[in-house]
Amino acid sequence: MTTSAEPALPVPSAVVPAPPRVPRLLRLPGVYRPQEDTALLAAAIADLAIPPGARALDLCTGTGAQAIALARGGARSVLAVDLSRRALASARLNALVCQAAVRARRGDLTTAVRRGPFDVVVANPPYVPAPAEAVRATRGWDAGPDGRAVLDPLCAAASTLLRPGGTLLIVQSELSDVDKSWAALAARGLRVSVARRARIPFGPVLSGRTAFLEAAGLIAPGRRTEELVVLRADR
Ligand SMILES: C[S@@+](CC[C@H](N)C(=O)[O-])C[C@H]1O[C@@H](n2cnc3c(N)ncnc32)[C@H](O)[C@@H]1O
């Protein structure tokens, strides 16, 4: 990855999966399986000093892994938002099992903005470049031809979502243009840095669309790894 400015926290990338910091979670059929990006974001949350009394948001919650990490990290209240009813049911169950105080609501970015602002916002949004529009089965990861269908509006709303002094963490792939997220967040007056990064082998989704990625110029021919990056933005 190249960034438009030098990252304030240069974190080395490694060709290994992110550390498995996610507890075993229940997952209804069709709900996103926690994987390397889940673990990388959870690790970045564990690095945060969440202020006492903090209001936190986990946008695109899936199984609720990040919402639970926020509650365990000391947030006073955690709102988990997702478009998928099955994801919300899974997140509620997992929060109950983990005894984490999490409210789960069906919705999207608009829902989150309406309920904000927050002291801490985290998101593992869909960010995989896709040749076709996302359908229900692929909505957990597919995000349009450049992978930015959710990232662009999220970055644009970041300063609205955050209270002064608040922190946002977003995980994404280098394939969906980390520089663009960095620039969009900085343009809204946020202080941007890299919290975590890891290089991982392509999983089944990317392995199944290498021809599209190569034709779109998103990867060099033969390349079969991607770098995941957690961007941090402080207001
Ligand atoms: C990559 S998964 C992340 C799940 C979980 N947070 C994790 O870290 O493992 C993305 C989730 O976003 C949800 N989603 C997709 N588009 C959304 C949108 N526009 N607003 C809210 N949630 C969305 C999907 O249903 C899916 O559960």
CSV table of C-alpha atoms and ligand atoms in Angstrom, one decimal:
chain,number,residue,atom,x,y,z
A,1,MET,CA,0.0,0.0,0.0
A,2,THR,CA,1.1,3.5,-0.6
A,3,THR,CA,-0.5,6.3,1.3
A,4,SER,CA,-0.8,10.0,0.4
A,5,ALA,CA,1.0,10.9,3.6
A,6,GLU,CA,3.3,8.8,5.7
A,7,PRO,CA,1.3,6.8,8.3
A,8,ALA,CA,1.8,8.3,11.8
A,9,LEU,CA,2.2,4.7,13.2
A,10,PRO,CA,4.2,2.7,10.7
A,11,VAL,CA,3.2,-0.9,11.5
A,12,PRO,CA,5.1,-3.7,9.7
A,13,SER,CA,3.0,-6.1,7.6
A,14,ALA,CA,3.5,-9.8,7.9
A,15,VAL,CA,2.6,-12.7,5.5
A,16,VAL,CA,0.6,-14.3,8.3
A,17,PRO,CA,-3.0,-14.3,9.3
A,18,ALA,CA,-3.9,-11.8,12.0
A,19,PRO,CA,-3.8,-13.1,15.6
A,20,PRO,CA,-6.9,-15.0,16.5
A,21,ARG,CA,-8.4,-12.7,19.1
A,22,VAL,CA,-12.0,-13.4,18.3
A,23,PRO,CA,-14.0,-15.7,20.7
A,24,ARG,CA,-15.9,-18.6,19.3
A,25,LEU,CA,-19.2,-17.1,18.2
A,26,LEU,CA,-22.6,-18.5,17.2
A,27,ARG,CA,-23.5,-17.8,13.6
A,28,LEU,CA,-26.8,-18.3,11.8
A,29,PRO,CA,-26.6,-19.5,8.2
A,30,GLY,CA,-25.6,-16.7,5.8
A,31,VAL,CA,-24.0,-14.6,8.4
A,32,TYR,CA,-20.4,-13.5,7.7
A,33,ARG,CA,-17.9,-16.0,9.3
A,34,PRO,CA,-15.4,-14.1,11.5
A,35,GLN,CA,-12.0,-14.3,9.7
A,36,GLU,CA,-8.7,-12.4,9.3
A,37,ASP,CA,-10.3,-9.0,8.9
A,38,THR,CA,-12.5,-9.7,12.0
A,39,ALA,CA,-9.4,-10.6,14.0
A,40,LEU,CA,-7.4,-7.6,12.8
A,41,LEU,CA,-10.0,-5.1,13.7
A,42,ALA,CA,-10.6,-6.8,17.1
A,43,ALA,CA,-6.9,-6.5,17.8
A,44,ALA,CA,-7.0,-2.8,17.0
A,45,ILE,CA,-9.9,-2.4,19.3
A,46,ALA,CA,-7.9,-4.2,22.1
A,47,ASP,CA,-5.2,-1.6,21.5
A,48,LEU,CA,-7.6,1.3,22.2
A,49,ALA,CA,-7.9,3.0,25.5
A,50,ILE,CA,-11.7,3.3,25.5
A,51,PRO,CA,-12.6,6.2,27.8
A,52,PRO,CA,-14.9,5.3,30.8
A,53,GLY,CA,-18.5,6.1,29.9
A,54,ALA,CA,-17.9,5.8,26.2
A,55,ARG,CA,-20.7,5.4,23.7
A,56,ALA,CA,-19.6,3.0,21.0
A,57,LEU,CA,-20.9,1.9,17.6
A,58,ASP,CA,-20.2,-1.3,15.6
A,59,LEU,CA,-21.4,-0.7,12.1
A,60,CYS,CA,-21.8,-3.8,10.0
A,61,THR,CA,-21.8,-6.0,13.1
A,62,GLY,CA,-22.3,-9.5,11.6
A,63,THR,CA,-21.9,-11.9,14.5
A,64,GLY,CA,-21.3,-9.0,16.8
A,65,ALA,CA,-17.6,-9.8,17.3
A,66,GLN,CA,-16.5,-6.2,17.4
A,67,ALA,CA,-19.5,-5.0,19.5
A,68,ILE,CA,-18.5,-7.6,22.1
A,69,ALA,CA,-14.8,-6.5,21.9
A,70,LEU,CA,-16.0,-2.9,22.5
A,71,ALA,CA,-18.1,-3.9,25.5
A,72,ARG,CA,-15.2,-5.9,26.9
A,73,GLY,CA,-12.9,-3.0,26.3
A,74,GLY,CA,-14.9,-0.8,28.6
A,75,ALA,CA,-17.5,1.0,26.5
A,76,ARG,CA,-20.5,1.9,28.6
A,77,SER,CA,-23.0,1.4,25.8
A,78,VAL,CA,-22.5,-0.4,22.5
A,79,LEU,CA,-24.9,-0.1,19.5
A,80,ALA,CA,-24.5,-2.8,16.9
A,81,VAL,CA,-26.0,-2.1,13.4
A,82,ASP,CA,-26.5,-4.4,10.4
A,83,LEU,CA,-28.8,-4.7,7.4
A,84,SER,CA,-29.2,-8.5,8.0
A,85,ARG,CA,-31.8,-9.8,10.4
A,86,ARG,CA,-29.9,-13.0,10.8
A,87,ALA,CA,-26.7,-11.1,11.7
A,88,LEU,CA,-28.6,-9.2,14.3
A,89,ALA,CA,-30.1,-12.4,15.8
A,90,SER,CA,-26.6,-13.8,15.9
A,91,ALA,CA,-25.1,-10.7,17.5
A,92,ARG,CA,-27.8,-10.6,20.1
A,93,LEU,CA,-27.3,-14.3,21.0
A,94,ASN,CA,-23.5,-13.8,21.2
A,95,ALA,CA,-23.8,-10.7,23.3
A,96,LEU,CA,-26.0,-12.6,25.7
A,97,VAL,CA,-23.6,-15.6,25.9
A,98,CYS,CA,-20.7,-13.3,26.4
A,99,GLN,CA,-22.7,-11.2,28.9
A,100,ALA,CA,-21.8,-8.1,26.9
A,101,ALA,CA,-24.2,-5.1,27.0
A,102,VAL,CA,-24.9,-4.6,23.3
A,103,ARG,CA,-28.0,-3.2,21.7
A,104,ALA,CA,-28.5,-4.5,18.1
A,105,ARG,CA,-30.5,-2.6,15.6
A,106,ARG,CA,-31.4,-3.3,12.0
A,107,GLY,CA,-30.2,-0.5,9.7
A,108,ASP,CA,-27.3,1.1,7.9
A,109,LEU,CA,-25.1,4.2,8.0
A,110,THR,CA,-28.2,6.5,8.1
A,111,THR,CA,-29.4,4.6,11.2
A,112,ALA,CA,-26.0,5.1,12.8
A,113,VAL,CA,-25.8,8.8,12.0
A,114,ARG,CA,-29.3,9.3,13.4
A,115,ARG,CA,-28.3,7.6,16.7
A,116,GLY,CA,-24.9,9.3,17.0
A,117,PRO,CA,-22.5,10.8,17.7
A,118,PHE,CA,-20.2,8.3,19.4
A,119,ASP,CA,-16.9,8.2,21.2
A,120,VAL,CA,-15.8,5.1,19.4
A,121,VAL,CA,-16.9,3.8,16.0
A,122,VAL,CA,-15.7,0.6,14.4
A,123,ALA,CA,-16.6,-0.9,11.1
A,124,ASN,CA,-15.7,-4.0,9.1
A,125,PRO,CA,-17.8,-3.1,6.1
A,126,PRO,CA,-18.1,-5.0,2.8
A,127,TYR,CA,-15.1,-3.9,0.8
A,128,VAL,CA,-14.4,-6.6,-1.8
A,129,PRO,CA,-14.4,-5.4,-5.4
A,130,ALA,CA,-17.0,-7.3,-7.3
A,131,PRO,CA,-17.9,-7.7,-11.0
A,132,ALA,CA,-21.6,-7.8,-10.2
A,133,GLU,CA,-23.9,-6.0,-7.8
A,134,ALA,CA,-24.1,-7.6,-4.4
A,135,VAL,CA,-27.0,-9.9,-3.8
A,136,ARG,CA,-28.3,-11.2,-0.4
A,137,ALA,CA,-25.8,-14.0,-0.4
A,138,THR,CA,-22.8,-11.8,-1.1
A,139,ARG,CA,-23.8,-8.7,0.8
A,140,GLY,CA,-21.4,-9.5,3.6
A,141,TRP,CA,-18.4,-8.7,1.5
A,142,ASP,CA,-19.2,-7.5,-2.1
A,143,ALA,CA,-19.0,-3.7,-2.5
A,144,GLY,CA,-19.2,-2.7,-6.2
A,145,PRO,CA,-16.6,-2.7,-8.9
A,146,ASP,CA,-14.1,-0.7,-6.8
A,147,GLY,CA,-15.1,-2.2,-3.4
A,148,ARG,CA,-16.1,1.2,-2.1
A,149,ALA,CA,-19.9,1.1,-2.1
A,150,VAL,CA,-20.0,1.3,1.7
A,151,LEU,CA,-16.6,2.7,2.4
A,152,ASP,CA,-17.2,6.0,0.5
A,153,PRO,CA,-20.3,7.1,2.4
A,154,LEU,CA,-18.8,5.8,5.7
A,155,CYS,CA,-15.7,8.0,5.3
A,156,ALA,CA,-17.8,10.9,4.2
A,157,ALA,CA,-19.9,10.6,7.4
A,158,ALA,CA,-17.0,9.9,9.8
A,159,SER,CA,-16.7,13.3,11.4
A,160,THR,CA,-20.5,13.4,11.9
A,161,LEU,CA,-20.5,10.0,13.6
A,162,LEU,CA,-17.8,11.0,16.0
A,163,ARG,CA,-17.9,13.2,19.1
A,164,PRO,CA,-15.0,15.6,19.4
A,165,GLY,CA,-12.1,13.5,20.7
A,166,GLY,CA,-13.7,10.4,19.3
A,167,THR,CA,-12.0,7.6,17.4
A,168,LEU,CA,-13.0,5.6,14.3
A,169,LEU,CA,-11.4,2.3,13.2
A,170,ILE,CA,-12.2,0.9,9.7
A,171,VAL,CA,-10.7,-2.3,8.3
A,172,GLN,CA,-10.4,-2.8,4.5
A,173,SER,CA,-8.3,-4.4,1.8
A,174,GLU,CA,-5.6,-2.6,-0.2
A,175,LEU,CA,-7.7,-3.7,-3.2
A,176,SER,CA,-10.4,-1.2,-2.3
A,177,ASP,CA,-8.0,1.8,-2.2
A,178,VAL,CA,-6.7,2.6,1.3
A,179,ASP,CA,-5.4,5.9,0.1
A,180,LYS,CA,-8.8,7.0,-0.9
A,181,SER,CA,-10.2,6.3,2.5
A,182,TRP,CA,-7.2,8.1,4.1
A,183,ALA,CA,-7.7,11.2,2.0
A,184,ALA,CA,-11.5,11.2,2.5
A,185,LEU,CA,-11.0,11.0,6.3
A,186,ALA,CA,-8.3,13.6,6.4
A,187,ALA,CA,-10.4,15.9,4.2
A,188,ARG,CA,-13.0,15.9,7.0
A,189,GLY,CA,-10.4,17.2,9.5
A,190,LEU,CA,-9.6,13.8,11.1
A,191,ARG,CA,-6.1,12.7,12.1
A,192,VAL,CA,-5.5,9.5,10.2
A,193,SER,CA,-3.0,6.7,11.0
A,194,VAL,CA,-2.6,3.0,10.4
A,195,ALA,CA,-3.5,1.0,13.5
A,196,ARG,CA,-2.9,-2.5,12.2
A,197,ARG,CA,-2.0,-4.2,8.9
A,198,ALA,CA,-1.5,-7.8,7.8
A,199,ARG,CA,-0.8,-9.5,4.5
A,200,ILE,CA,-2.8,-12.6,3.9
A,201,PRO,CA,-3.3,-15.2,1.1
A,202,PHE,CA,-6.4,-14.8,-1.0
A,203,GLY,CA,-9.4,-16.6,0.4
A,204,PRO,CA,-12.1,-18.4,-1.7
A,205,VAL,CA,-13.9,-15.2,-2.7
A,206,LEU,CA,-10.8,-13.5,-4.2
A,207,SER,CA,-9.4,-16.7,-5.5
A,208,GLY,CA,-12.6,-17.1,-7.5
A,209,ARG,CA,-12.3,-13.7,-9.1
A,210,THR,CA,-8.7,-13.3,-10.0
A,211,ALA,CA,-9.5,-12.8,-13.7
A,212,PHE,CA,-11.7,-9.9,-12.8
A,213,LEU,CA,-9.2,-8.3,-10.5
A,214,GLU,CA,-6.4,-8.7,-13.0
A,215,ALA,CA,-8.5,-7.3,-15.8
A,216,ALA,CA,-9.6,-4.3,-13.6
A,217,GLY,CA,-5.9,-3.6,-12.8
A,218,LEU,CA,-6.5,-4.2,-9.1
A,219,ILE,CA,-3.8,-6.9,-8.9
A,220,ALA,CA,-0.7,-7.7,-10.9
A,221,PRO,CA,-0.9,-10.9,-12.9
A,222,GLY,CA,-0.3,-13.9,-10.7
A,223,ARG,CA,-0.6,-12.0,-7.4
A,224,ARG,CA,-2.5,-14.0,-4.8
A,225,THR,CA,-2.1,-12.1,-1.5
A,226,GLU,CA,-3.8,-8.9,-0.2
A,227,GLU,CA,-2.9,-6.5,2.6
A,228,LEU,CA,-5.6,-5.8,5.1
A,229,VAL,CA,-5.3,-2.4,6.8
A,230,VAL,CA,-7.1,-0.9,9.9
A,231,LEU,CA,-7.2,2.8,9.5
A,232,ARG,CA,-7.6,4.9,12.6
A,233,ALA,CA,-9.2,8.4,12.4
A,234,ASP,CA,-9.3,10.7,15.5
A,235,ARG,CA,-11.5,13.7,15.7
B,1,LIG,C1,-17.5,-8.0,6.4
B,1,LIG,S1,-18.9,-8.4,7.4
B,1,LIG,C2,-18.3,-7.9,9.0
B,1,LIG,C3,-19.0,-8.7,10.1
B,1,LIG,C4,-18.3,-8.5,11.5
B,1,LIG,N1,-18.3,-7.1,11.9
B,1,LIG,C5,-16.9,-8.9,11.5
B,1,LIG,O1,-16.0,-8.1,11.7
B,1,LIG,O2,-16.7,-10.2,11.3
B,1,LIG,C6,-20.0,-7.0,6.9
B,1,LIG,C7,-21.4,-7.0,7.5
B,1,LIG,O3,-22.0,-5.8,7.0
B,1,LIG,C8,-23.4,-6.0,6.7
B,1,LIG,N2,-23.8,-5.0,5.8
B,1,LIG,C9,-23.6,-5.0,4.4
B,1,LIG,N3,-24.0,-3.8,3.9
B,1,LIG,C10,-24.3,-3.0,5.0
B,1,LIG,C11,-24.8,-1.7,5.1
B,1,LIG,N4,-24.9,-0.9,4.0
B,1,LIG,N5,-25.1,-1.2,6.3
B,1,LIG,C12,-25.0,-2.0,7.4
B,1,LIG,N6,-24.6,-3.3,7.4
B,1,LIG,C13,-24.2,-3.8,6.1
B,1,LIG,C14,-23.5,-7.4,6.3
B,1,LIG,O4,-24.7,-8.0,6.5
B,1,LIG,C15,-22.3,-8.1,7.1
B,1,LIG,O5,-22.9,-8.7,8.3
